[in-house]
Amino acid sequence: MIVGLGVGFLAALPRLYRIPVLQSLSKLYASFFRGTPILIQLFLFYYGLPEVLKLQGIDLSRVPVLVFVIATYGLNVGAYISEGIRSAVTSVDRGQIEAAYAVGMNGLQAFRRIVLPQALAIAIPIFANVTIGTLKDTSLAFTLGVMELTSKARSLGLLAQHFMEAYIGLAIIYLMISLLLERAFQFIERRMLRHEQPISSSKQARSFKLWQKRRPAPDASLNKGGQ
Amino acid sequence: MIKLQNITKSFGRLQVLKGIDLVVEKGEVVAILGPSGSGKTTLLRCINYLEKPSDGEITIDDFTVNCKRPSKKDIHTLRGKTAMVFQQYNLFRHKTALENVMEGLVVVQKVEKEEARRRSIELLEKVGLGNKLNAYPSQLSGGQQQRVGIARALALNPEVILFDEPTSALDPELVGEVLAVIRNIAKEGITMIIVTHEMGFAHDVANHVVFMDEGIIVEEGKPNDIFVSPKEERTKQFLKRITPEGVYSI
């Protein structure tokens, strides 16, 4: 995930700043990783890459599987995140960047101090989506023989001959982790968007009051009126 | 002193500025008037290089930029001598009023944090927002946001403050508070160039009025000369359209 964040960030920059060659490379990268199933990417990286590199005389047979898995997921996540960052950065309005220049900042300062903090806050829901999605995708790593949650559950089920129980347990574990992540992201988002909060929270308060008003008062129950 | 020489600007084939010459003395308040599309905002944005002029020369103090091929450093120096107040306020939305004002001081001018804070609070009090230091832009009204914008510009202690239609986006009842603040700082002898549609305000505050149309300066002079006895036909027509008869006669 963290690898993905870094890769995604790097891949987003060329397209934001329209750097000629890198821009199309990053486009190609994003469409490849978003357009092919992660399972195939895993196979390609684990089985294909060492073969190709062997021709160059580089031996990867000692590298643990986990490294391949992490690299693949990192690149995969990076593709999604680069798109997220790109859209978030473009959504920060141009006027603030102009204001930053007018104050005397250079491009880097304006990006780091004004654009990035706001873009990250906007992109948090996208990060949350991708993270939770990736968490579940890790279940595919067992095809390469990595002992992760799903394969653990399978072997437990095999051992005890109780597959249903093992898989229900597995589902609950995934759900718990997802819920935890969801909460964490909610917390981060609220913190990072605290400058926009007062308006939304007062709106919420207002609609809550409206909802309260529409509900009949507790003592005005139906049977009372009928008698 | 600010001196613009033969500033031209084209967007594609459309020539928006057709050779502007303008001299602004230190401490002068200049109002630029003109119909929309006359190039007045573009001219203002050329002065701090938010818009890149096609040709011409900009001099502020004794620093001259040749617009044919300016270096990055030239542009940076130029922006360091100017500050701008925007039509849409353009405050940094993730920063409080105080942080907005401090930002330029701390990041660009490298003023120490405590000192920057002290000066910023002073300025925010001056524009009447001493009780809103920690409010975010989304919690402020348009008029308040624009006053923060003015404080942010003042904080930089620039040679000139450029106002780009500072009241055009405001509700009518909020225009007054912003104009009052600008009026106040005009008295302190800060050089200002103001693009505005507020004729009454331009008449009161400015001591140099410039009328632009179709990318050239049609007429310029003292406010009374322009508003009461304009020489050019186009100026007369514009003023007649915009102000009811007799308002500006004295």
CSV table of C-alpha atoms in Angstrom, one decimal:
chain,number,residue,atom,x,y,z
A,1,MET,CA,0.0,0.0,0.0
A,2,ILE,CA,2.7,2.4,0.9
A,3,VAL,CA,4.7,1.4,-2.1
A,4,GLY,CA,1.5,2.1,-4.1
A,5,LEU,CA,1.2,5.5,-2.6
A,6,GLY,CA,4.7,6.4,-3.6
A,7,VAL,CA,4.4,4.9,-7.1
A,8,GLY,CA,1.0,6.5,-7.6
A,9,PHE,CA,2.3,9.9,-6.6
A,10,LEU,CA,5.3,9.6,-9.0
A,11,ALA,CA,3.1,8.4,-11.8
A,12,ALA,CA,0.6,11.3,-11.4
A,13,LEU,CA,3.2,14.1,-11.5
A,14,PRO,CA,4.2,13.7,-15.2
A,15,ARG,CA,0.6,14.0,-16.3
A,16,LEU,CA,-0.1,16.9,-14.1
A,17,TYR,CA,2.8,18.8,-15.3
A,18,ARG,CA,2.5,17.5,-18.9
A,19,ILE,CA,6.1,16.3,-19.1
A,20,PRO,CA,6.2,15.0,-22.7
A,21,VAL,CA,7.6,11.4,-22.7
A,22,LEU,CA,6.9,10.5,-19.1
A,23,GLN,CA,3.4,11.6,-19.6
A,24,SER,CA,2.6,8.9,-22.1
A,25,LEU,CA,4.6,6.3,-20.2
A,26,SER,CA,2.5,7.0,-17.1
A,27,LYS,CA,-0.6,6.7,-19.2
A,28,LEU,CA,0.5,3.3,-20.5
A,29,TYR,CA,1.4,2.2,-17.0
A,30,ALA,CA,-2.0,3.1,-15.7
A,31,SER,CA,-4.0,1.5,-18.5
A,32,PHE,CA,-2.0,-1.7,-18.2
A,33,PHE,CA,-2.4,-2.2,-14.5
A,34,ARG,CA,-6.0,-1.1,-14.5
A,35,GLY,CA,-6.9,-3.1,-17.6
A,36,THR,CA,-5.6,-6.5,-16.6
A,37,PRO,CA,-6.6,-8.8,-13.8
A,38,ILE,CA,-4.4,-8.7,-10.7
A,39,LEU,CA,-4.1,-12.5,-10.9
A,40,ILE,CA,-2.5,-12.3,-14.3
A,41,GLN,CA,-0.2,-9.5,-13.1
A,42,LEU,CA,0.9,-11.7,-10.3
A,43,PHE,CA,1.7,-14.6,-12.6
A,44,LEU,CA,3.5,-12.4,-15.1
A,45,PHE,CA,5.7,-10.9,-12.4
A,46,TYR,CA,6.4,-14.1,-10.5
A,47,TYR,CA,6.8,-16.5,-13.4
A,48,GLY,CA,7.6,-14.2,-16.3
A,49,LEU,CA,9.9,-11.6,-15.0
A,50,PRO,CA,12.6,-14.0,-13.7
A,51,GLU,CA,12.7,-15.7,-17.1
A,52,VAL,CA,13.2,-12.4,-18.9
A,53,LEU,CA,15.8,-11.3,-16.5
A,54,LYS,CA,17.6,-14.6,-16.7
A,55,LEU,CA,18.3,-13.8,-20.3
A,56,GLN,CA,20.1,-10.7,-19.1
A,57,GLY,CA,22.1,-12.8,-16.6
A,58,ILE,CA,20.2,-11.6,-13.5
A,59,ASP,CA,19.2,-14.4,-11.2
A,60,LEU,CA,16.0,-13.8,-9.2
A,61,SER,CA,15.4,-17.3,-8.0
A,62,ARG,CA,16.6,-16.5,-4.5
A,63,VAL,CA,14.2,-13.6,-4.1
A,64,PRO,CA,11.4,-14.5,-1.7
A,65,VAL,CA,7.9,-14.7,-3.2
A,66,LEU,CA,6.6,-12.0,-0.9
A,67,VAL,CA,8.8,-9.5,-2.6
A,68,PHE,CA,7.1,-10.2,-5.9
A,69,VAL,CA,3.7,-10.1,-4.3
A,70,ILE,CA,4.4,-6.7,-2.7
A,71,ALA,CA,5.9,-5.3,-5.8
A,72,THR,CA,2.9,-6.4,-7.9
A,73,TYR,CA,0.4,-5.0,-5.5
A,74,GLY,CA,2.4,-1.8,-5.2
A,75,LEU,CA,2.4,-1.2,-8.9
A,76,ASN,CA,-1.3,-2.2,-9.2
A,77,VAL,CA,-2.4,0.1,-6.4
A,78,GLY,CA,-0.1,2.9,-7.8
A,79,ALA,CA,-2.0,2.9,-11.0
A,80,TYR,CA,-5.3,3.5,-9.3
A,81,ILE,CA,-3.8,6.1,-6.9
A,82,SER,CA,-2.1,8.0,-9.6
A,83,GLU,CA,-5.5,8.6,-11.2
A,84,GLY,CA,-7.0,9.6,-7.8
A,85,ILE,CA,-4.2,12.1,-7.2
A,86,ARG,CA,-4.5,13.5,-10.6
A,87,SER,CA,-8.2,14.2,-10.3
A,88,ALA,CA,-7.8,15.6,-6.8
A,89,VAL,CA,-5.0,18.0,-7.7
A,90,THR,CA,-7.0,19.3,-10.7
A,91,SER,CA,-9.9,19.9,-8.4
A,92,VAL,CA,-8.0,22.4,-6.3
A,93,ASP,CA,-9.0,25.7,-7.9
A,94,ARG,CA,-6.7,27.6,-10.1
A,95,GLY,CA,-7.3,30.8,-8.2
A,96,GLN,CA,-5.5,29.6,-5.1
A,97,ILE,CA,-2.4,28.7,-7.2
A,98,GLU,CA,-2.5,32.2,-8.7
A,99,ALA,CA,-2.8,33.7,-5.3
A,100,ALA,CA,0.2,31.6,-4.1
A,101,TYR,CA,2.3,32.9,-7.1
A,102,ALA,CA,1.0,36.5,-6.4
A,103,VAL,CA,2.3,36.2,-2.8
A,104,GLY,CA,5.7,35.3,-4.3
A,105,MET,CA,5.8,31.6,-4.0
A,106,ASN,CA,7.6,29.5,-6.6
A,107,GLY,CA,6.0,26.5,-8.2
A,108,LEU,CA,7.3,24.0,-5.7
A,109,GLN,CA,6.2,26.0,-2.7
A,110,ALA,CA,2.7,26.5,-4.2
A,111,PHE,CA,2.3,22.8,-4.9
A,112,ARG,CA,3.6,21.7,-1.5
A,113,ARG,CA,2.0,24.2,0.7
A,114,ILE,CA,-1.3,25.0,-1.0
A,115,VAL,CA,-2.2,22.3,-3.5
A,116,LEU,CA,-1.0,19.1,-2.0
A,117,PRO,CA,-2.6,19.4,1.4
A,118,GLN,CA,-6.0,20.0,-0.1
A,119,ALA,CA,-5.6,17.4,-2.9
A,120,LEU,CA,-4.7,14.7,-0.4
A,121,ALA,CA,-7.8,15.5,1.7
A,122,ILE,CA,-10.0,15.2,-1.4
A,123,ALA,CA,-8.3,12.0,-2.4
A,124,ILE,CA,-8.7,10.2,1.0
A,125,PRO,CA,-12.0,8.4,0.0
A,126,ILE,CA,-10.2,7.1,-3.1
A,127,PHE,CA,-7.3,5.9,-1.0
A,128,ALA,CA,-9.7,4.2,1.3
A,129,ASN,CA,-11.4,2.4,-1.6
A,130,VAL,CA,-8.2,1.2,-3.0
A,131,THR,CA,-6.8,0.1,0.3
A,132,ILE,CA,-9.8,-2.0,1.2
A,133,GLY,CA,-9.9,-3.4,-2.3
A,134,THR,CA,-6.3,-4.4,-2.1
A,135,LEU,CA,-6.8,-6.0,1.3
A,136,LYS,CA,-9.3,-8.4,-0.3
A,137,ASP,CA,-7.2,-8.8,-3.4
A,138,THR,CA,-4.4,-10.2,-1.3
A,139,SER,CA,-6.4,-13.4,-1.1
A,140,LEU,CA,-5.1,-14.1,-4.6
A,141,ALA,CA,-1.5,-14.3,-3.4
A,142,PHE,CA,-2.2,-17.8,-2.3
A,143,THR,CA,-2.0,-18.9,-5.9
A,144,LEU,CA,1.7,-18.2,-5.7
A,145,GLY,CA,1.9,-20.2,-2.5
A,146,VAL,CA,2.1,-17.3,-0.1
A,147,MET,CA,0.5,-18.2,3.2
A,148,GLU,CA,-2.0,-15.3,3.6
A,149,LEU,CA,-5.4,-15.3,5.3
A,150,THR,CA,-7.3,-17.3,2.6
A,151,SER,CA,-4.8,-20.0,2.2
A,152,LYS,CA,-4.5,-20.3,6.0
A,153,ALA,CA,-8.2,-20.7,6.3
A,154,ARG,CA,-8.2,-23.3,3.5
A,155,SER,CA,-5.6,-25.4,5.2
A,156,LEU,CA,-7.4,-25.1,8.5
A,157,GLY,CA,-10.6,-26.2,6.8
A,158,LEU,CA,-8.8,-29.1,5.2
A,159,LEU,CA,-7.2,-30.1,8.5
A,160,ALA,CA,-10.4,-30.1,10.5
A,161,GLN,CA,-12.8,-31.0,7.6
A,162,HIS,CA,-14.9,-27.9,8.5
A,163,PHE,CA,-14.7,-25.7,5.5
A,164,MET,CA,-17.8,-23.6,6.2
A,165,GLU,CA,-16.7,-22.6,9.6
A,166,ALA,CA,-13.2,-21.7,8.4
A,167,TYR,CA,-14.5,-19.6,5.6
A,168,ILE,CA,-17.1,-17.8,7.8
A,169,GLY,CA,-14.4,-17.1,10.2
A,170,LEU,CA,-12.3,-15.8,7.3
A,171,ALA,CA,-15.1,-13.5,6.1
A,172,ILE,CA,-15.5,-12.1,9.6
A,173,ILE,CA,-11.8,-11.4,9.8
A,174,TYR,CA,-11.8,-9.6,6.5
A,175,LEU,CA,-14.8,-7.6,7.5
A,176,MET,CA,-13.3,-6.6,10.8
A,177,ILE,CA,-10.1,-5.3,9.2
A,178,SER,CA,-12.1,-3.5,6.5
A,179,LEU,CA,-14.3,-1.8,9.1
A,180,LEU,CA,-11.2,-0.8,11.1
A,181,LEU,CA,-9.7,0.7,8.0
A,182,GLU,CA,-12.9,2.4,7.1
A,183,ARG,CA,-13.0,4.1,10.5
A,184,ALA,CA,-9.4,5.1,10.3
A,185,PHE,CA,-9.9,6.7,6.9
A,186,GLN,CA,-13.0,8.5,8.1
A,187,PHE,CA,-11.0,9.9,11.0
A,188,ILE,CA,-8.2,11.1,8.7
A,189,GLU,CA,-10.6,12.6,6.2
A,190,ARG,CA,-12.5,14.5,8.9
A,191,ARG,CA,-9.2,15.8,10.3
A,192,MET,CA,-7.9,16.9,6.9
A,193,LEU,CA,-11.1,18.5,5.8
A,194,ARG,CA,-11.7,20.3,9.1
A,195,HIS,CA,-11.5,23.7,7.3
A,196,GLU,CA,-14.7,22.8,5.4
A,197,GLN,CA,-16.4,21.3,8.4
A,198,PRO,CA,-18.4,24.0,10.1
A,199,ILE,CA,-20.7,24.4,7.1
A,200,SER,CA,-21.4,20.8,6.6
A,201,SER,CA,-21.9,20.1,10.3
A,202,SER,CA,-24.3,23.0,10.7
A,203,LYS,CA,-26.2,21.7,7.7
A,204,GLN,CA,-26.3,18.3,9.3
A,205,ALA,CA,-27.6,19.9,12.5
A,206,ARG,CA,-30.3,21.7,10.5
A,207,SER,CA,-31.5,18.6,8.7
A,208,PHE,CA,-31.5,16.8,12.0
A,209,LYS,CA,-33.8,19.4,13.5
A,210,LEU,CA,-36.0,19.2,10.5
A,211,TRP,CA,-36.2,15.5,10.9
A,212,GLN,CA,-37.1,15.9,14.6
A,213,LYS,CA,-39.8,18.4,13.7
A,214,ARG,CA,-41.4,16.0,11.2
A,215,ARG,CA,-41.6,13.2,13.7
A,216,PRO,CA,-44.7,13.4,15.8
A,217,ALA,CA,-44.1,14.4,19.4
A,218,PRO,CA,-43.8,11.3,21.6
A,219,ASP,CA,-47.1,11.9,23.4
A,220,ALA,CA,-49.1,12.3,20.2
A,221,SER,CA,-49.3,8.5,19.6
A,222,LEU,CA,-51.9,7.1,17.4
A,223,ASN,CA,-54.0,5.0,19.7
A,224,LYS,CA,-54.4,8.0,22.0
A,225,GLY,CA,-55.9,10.0,19.2
A,226,GLY,CA,-58.3,7.2,18.3
A,227,GLN,CA,-59.9,6.9,21.7
B,1,MET,CA,7.3,54.4,-9.3
B,2,ILE,CA,5.8,52.0,-11.8
B,3,LYS,CA,6.3,52.3,-15.5
B,4,LEU,CA,4.7,50.2,-18.2
B,5,GLN,CA,6.0,50.6,-21.7
B,6,ASN,CA,4.3,49.4,-24.8
B,7,ILE,CA,2.7,46.3,-23.1
B,8,THR,CA,1.0,44.1,-25.6
B,9,LYS,CA,-0.7,40.8,-25.1
B,10,SER,CA,-2.4,38.5,-27.5
B,11,PHE,CA,-4.4,35.4,-26.9
B,12,GLY,CA,-3.9,33.5,-30.2
B,13,ARG,CA,-4.9,35.9,-32.9
B,14,LEU,CA,-6.9,38.1,-30.6
B,15,GLN,CA,-4.9,41.1,-29.5
B,16,VAL,CA,-6.1,42.1,-26.0
B,17,LEU,CA,-3.6,44.8,-25.2
B,18,LYS,CA,-2.3,47.0,-28.0
B,19,GLY,CA,0.6,48.8,-26.5
B,20,ILE,CA,-0.1,50.2,-23.1
B,21,ASP,CA,2.1,53.0,-21.7
B,22,LEU,CA,1.4,54.0,-18.1
B,23,VAL,CA,3.3,55.7,-15.3
B,24,VAL,CA,2.2,55.4,-11.7
B,25,GLU,CA,3.9,57.6,-9.2
B,26,LYS,CA,4.7,56.4,-5.7
B,27,GLY,CA,1.7,56.7,-3.4
B,28,GLU,CA,-0.7,57.2,-6.2
B,29,VAL,CA,-4.1,55.4,-6.3
B,30,VAL,CA,-5.0,54.6,-9.9
B,31,ALA,CA,-8.4,53.4,-10.9
B,32,ILE,CA,-8.7,51.6,-14.3
B,33,LEU,CA,-12.2,51.8,-15.8
B,34,GLY,CA,-13.6,50.5,-19.0
B,35,PRO,CA,-16.2,48.2,-20.4
B,36,SER,CA,-15.8,44.5,-20.0
B,37,GLY,CA,-13.4,43.0,-22.6
B,38,SER,CA,-11.4,46.2,-22.7
B,39,GLY,CA,-8.3,44.4,-21.3
B,40,LYS,CA,-8.1,46.1,-17.9
B,41,THR,CA,-7.9,42.9,-15.9
B,42,THR,CA,-5.4,41.5,-18.4
B,43,LEU,CA,-3.3,44.6,-18.0
B,44,LEU,CA,-3.4,44.3,-14.2
B,45,ARG,CA,-2.4,40.6,-14.3
B,46,CYS,CA,0.5,41.4,-16.7
B,47,ILE,CA,2.0,43.6,-14.0
B,48,ASN,CA,2.7,40.6,-11.7
B,49,TYR,CA,3.1,38.2,-14.6
B,50,LEU,CA,0.0,36.0,-13.8
B,51,GLU,CA,-0.5,36.8,-17.5
B,52,LYS,CA,2.5,36.8,-19.7
B,53,PRO,CA,2.7,39.9,-21.8
B,54,SER,CA,3.8,39.3,-25.4
B,55,ASP,CA,6.0,42.3,-25.5
B,56,GLY,CA,6.9,45.5,-23.6
B,57,GLU,CA,8.7,46.5,-20.5
B,58,ILE,CA,7.7,46.6,-16.9
B,59,THR,CA,9.6,48.8,-14.4
B,60,ILE,CA,8.9,48.8,-10.7
B,61,ASP,CA,11.2,51.0,-8.7
B,62,ASP,CA,14.4,50.6,-10.6
B,63,PHE,CA,13.8,47.0,-11.5
B,64,THR,CA,13.0,46.5,-15.2
B,65,VAL,CA,11.7,43.3,-16.8
B,66,ASN,CA,11.8,43.0,-20.6
B,67,CYS,CA,8.8,40.9,-21.5
B,68,LYS,CA,10.4,39.5,-24.6
B,69,ARG,CA,12.4,37.0,-22.6
B,70,PRO,CA,12.2,37.3,-18.9
B,71,SER,CA,14.1,34.9,-16.6
B,72,LYS,CA,12.4,33.0,-13.8
B,73,LYS,CA,14.3,35.2,-11.4
B,74,ASP,CA,12.9,38.4,-13.0
B,75,ILE,CA,9.4,37.2,-12.6
B,76,HIS,CA,10.0,36.2,-9.0
B,77,THR,CA,11.5,39.6,-8.2
B,78,LEU,CA,8.6,41.3,-9.9
B,79,ARG,CA,6.1,39.3,-7.9
B,80,GLY,CA,8.0,40.1,-4.8
B,81,LYS,CA,7.4,43.8,-5.3
B,82,THR,CA,3.7,43.4,-6.0
B,83,ALA,CA,0.7,41.9,-4.2
B,84,MET,CA,-2.7,41.2,-5.5
B,85,VAL,CA,-6.3,41.2,-4.3
B,86,PHE,CA,-8.5,39.0,-6.4
B,87,GLN,CA,-12.1,39.2,-7.5
B,88,GLN,CA,-12.8,35.7,-6.1
B,89,TYR,CA,-10.7,36.4,-3.0
B,90,ASN,CA,-8.7,33.2,-3.7
B,91,LEU,CA,-7.9,32.6,0.0
B,92,PHE,CA,-6.1,29.4,0.9
B,93,ARG,CA,-9.0,27.3,1.9
B,94,HIS,CA,-7.2,25.0,4.2
B,95,LYS,CA,-5.7,27.8,6.3
B,96,THR,CA,-7.2,30.1,8.8
B,97,ALA,CA,-7.5,33.8,8.3
B,98,LEU,CA,-4.3,34.3,10.4
B,99,GLU,CA,-2.4,31.6,8.5
B,100,ASN,CA,-3.5,33.1,5.2
B,101,VAL,CA,-1.9,36.4,6.1
B,102,MET,CA,1.2,34.8,7.6
B,103,GLU,CA,1.8,32.5,4.7
B,104,GLY,CA,3.6,34.9,2.5
B,105,LEU,CA,5.6,36.4,5.3
B,106,VAL,CA,6.9,33.0,6.6
B,107,VAL,CA,7.3,31.1,3.4
B,108,VAL,CA,8.4,33.7,1.0
B,109,GLN,CA,9.9,36.5,3.0
B,110,LYS,CA,11.3,34.2,5.7
B,111,VAL,CA,10.1,36.3,8.5
B,112,GLU,CA,10.3,34.6,11.9
B,113,LYS,CA,7.0,33.0,12.9
B,114,GLU,CA,6.3,35.0,16.0
B,115,GLU,CA,7.1,38.3,14.3
B,116,ALA,CA,4.9,37.2,11.3
B,117,ARG,CA,2.1,36.3,13.7
B,118,ARG,CA,2.3,39.7,15.4
B,119,ARG,CA,2.2,41.6,12.2
B,120,SER,CA,-0.6,39.5,10.8
B,121,ILE,CA,-2.8,40.0,13.8
B,122,GLU,CA,-2.2,43.7,13.6
B,123,LEU,CA,-3.2,43.8,10.0
B,124,LEU,CA,-6.3,41.7,10.6
B,125,GLU,CA,-7.3,44.0,13.3
B,126,LYS,CA,-6.9,46.9,11.0
B,127,VAL,CA,-9.3,45.4,8.5
B,128,GLY,CA,-11.7,44.8,11.3
B,129,LEU,CA,-11.3,41.0,11.7
B,130,GLY,CA,-9.4,40.9,15.0
B,131,ASN,CA,-12.1,38.5,16.3
B,132,LYS,CA,-11.9,36.1,13.3
B,133,LEU,CA,-8.2,35.2,13.4
B,134,ASN,CA,-8.8,31.4,13.6
B,135,ALA,CA,-11.8,31.2,11.2
B,136,TYR,CA,-11.4,29.3,8.0
B,137,PRO,CA,-12.5,31.0,4.7
B,138,SER,CA,-15.6,28.7,4.6
B,139,GLN,CA,-16.8,30.3,7.9
B,140,LEU,CA,-16.4,33.9,6.6
B,141,SER,CA,-18.7,36.0,4.5
B,142,GLY,CA,-17.6,37.2,1.1
B,143,GLY,CA,-16.8,40.7,2.5
B,144,GLN,CA,-14.8,39.2,5.4
B,145,GLN,CA,-12.9,36.9,3.0
B,146,GLN,CA,-12.0,39.9,0.8
B,147,ARG,CA,-10.8,41.8,3.8
B,148,VAL,CA,-8.5,38.9,4.7
B,149,GLY,CA,-7.3,39.0,1.1
B,150,ILE,CA,-6.5,42.7,1.5
B,151,ALA,CA,-4.6,42.0,4.8
B,152,ARG,CA,-2.7,39.2,3.0
B,153,ALA,CA,-1.7,41.7,0.4
B,154,LEU,CA,-0.7,44.4,2.9
B,155,ALA,CA,1.4,41.9,4.9
B,156,LEU,CA,3.9,41.6,2.1
B,157,ASN,CA,4.6,45.3,2.3
B,158,PRO,CA,4.7,45.5,-1.5
B,159,GLU,CA,5.6,48.5,-3.7
B,160,VAL,CA,2.1,48.3,-5.2
B,161,ILE,CA,-1.1,46.4,-4.5
B,162,LEU,CA,-3.1,45.3,-7.5
B,163,PHE,CA,-6.9,45.1,-7.0
B,164,ASP,CA,-8.7,43.1,-9.6
B,165,GLU,CA,-12.4,44.1,-9.3
B,166,PRO,CA,-12.3,43.5,-5.5
B,167,THR,CA,-16.1,44.0,-5.0
B,168,SER,CA,-17.5,42.5,-8.1
B,169,ALA,CA,-18.3,39.1,-6.5
B,170,LEU,CA,-19.8,40.5,-3.4
B,171,ASP,CA,-23.4,40.9,-2.4
B,172,PRO,CA,-24.4,44.6,-2.6
B,173,GLU,CA,-24.7,45.0,1.1
B,174,LEU,CA,-21.1,43.7,1.6
B,175,VAL,CA,-19.5,46.1,-0.9
B,176,GLY,CA,-19.4,48.9,1.5
B,177,GLU,CA,-17.2,47.3,4.2
B,178,VAL,CA,-14.6,46.3,1.6
B,179,LEU,CA,-14.5,49.7,0.0
B,180,ALA,CA,-14.1,51.3,3.4
B,181,VAL,CA,-11.1,49.2,4.1
B,182,ILE,CA,-9.5,50.1,0.7
B,183,ARG,CA,-10.3,53.8,1.4
B,184,ASN,CA,-8.5,53.6,4.7
B,185,ILE,CA,-5.3,52.1,3.3
B,186,ALA,CA,-5.4,54.5,0.4
B,187,LYS,CA,-4.9,57.3,3.0
B,188,GLU,CA,-1.7,55.7,4.2
B,189,GLY,CA,0.1,56.4,0.9
B,190,ILE,CA,0.4,52.9,-0.4
B,191,THR,CA,0.5,52.7,-4.2
B,192,MET,CA,-2.5,51.0,-5.6
B,193,ILE,CA,-3.9,50.1,-9.0
B,194,ILE,CA,-7.6,49.2,-8.9
B,195,VAL,CA,-9.7,47.8,-11.6
B,196,THR,CA,-13.2,48.6,-10.6
B,197,HIS,CA,-16.8,49.1,-11.7
B,198,GLU,CA,-17.6,51.3,-8.7
B,199,MET,CA,-17.6,54.7,-10.3
B,200,GLY,CA,-18.4,56.6,-7.1
B,201,PHE,CA,-15.6,54.9,-5.3
B,202,ALA,CA,-13.1,55.5,-8.1
B,203,HIS,CA,-14.1,59.2,-8.1
B,204,ASP,CA,-13.5,59.5,-4.3
B,205,VAL,CA,-10.5,57.4,-3.8
B,206,ALA,CA,-8.4,57.6,-6.9
B,207,ASN,CA,-6.1,60.4,-7.8
B,208,HIS,CA,-5.5,59.2,-11.2
B,209,VAL,CA,-8.2,57.6,-13.4
B,210,VAL,CA,-7.5,55.6,-16.6
B,211,PHE,CA,-10.1,54.8,-19.1
B,212,MET,CA,-9.5,51.8,-21.3
B,213,ASP,CA,-11.3,50.4,-24.3
B,214,GLU,CA,-10.4,47.7,-26.8
B,215,GLY,CA,-6.9,47.3,-25.6
B,216,ILE,CA,-5.7,50.8,-25.5
B,217,ILE,CA,-5.8,53.7,-23.0
B,218,VAL,CA,-8.4,56.1,-24.4
B,219,GLU,CA,-8.0,58.8,-21.8
B,220,GLU,CA,-6.4,59.3,-18.4
B,221,GLY,CA,-6.1,62.1,-15.9
B,222,LYS,CA,-7.5,63.5,-12.6
B,223,PRO,CA,-10.8,62.0,-11.5
B,224,ASN,CA,-12.6,65.3,-12.0
B,225,ASP,CA,-11.3,65.7,-15.6
B,226,ILE,CA,-12.4,62.2,-16.5
B,227,PHE,CA,-15.7,62.1,-14.7
B,228,VAL,CA,-16.9,65.7,-15.1
B,229,SER,CA,-15.4,66.8,-18.4
B,230,PRO,CA,-14.2,63.8,-20.4
B,231,LYS,CA,-12.7,64.8,-23.8
B,232,GLU,CA,-13.0,61.6,-25.7
B,233,GLU,CA,-16.3,60.5,-27.2
B,234,ARG,CA,-15.9,56.9,-26.1
B,235,THR,CA,-15.3,58.0,-22.4
B,236,LYS,CA,-18.5,60.1,-22.5
B,237,GLN,CA,-20.5,57.3,-23.9
B,238,PHE,CA,-19.2,54.8,-21.3
B,239,LEU,CA,-19.9,57.2,-18.4
B,240,LYS,CA,-23.4,58.0,-19.7
B,241,ARG,CA,-24.2,54.4,-19.9
B,242,ILE,CA,-23.0,53.5,-16.5
B,243,THR,CA,-24.0,56.5,-14.4
B,244,PRO,CA,-27.3,58.3,-14.3
B,245,GLU,CA,-27.3,61.9,-15.6
B,246,GLY,CA,-26.0,64.5,-13.2
B,247,VAL,CA,-24.6,62.3,-10.4
B,248,TYR,CA,-21.0,63.5,-10.9
B,249,SER,CA,-21.6,67.1,-11.6
B,250,ILE,CA,-20.3,69.3,-8.9
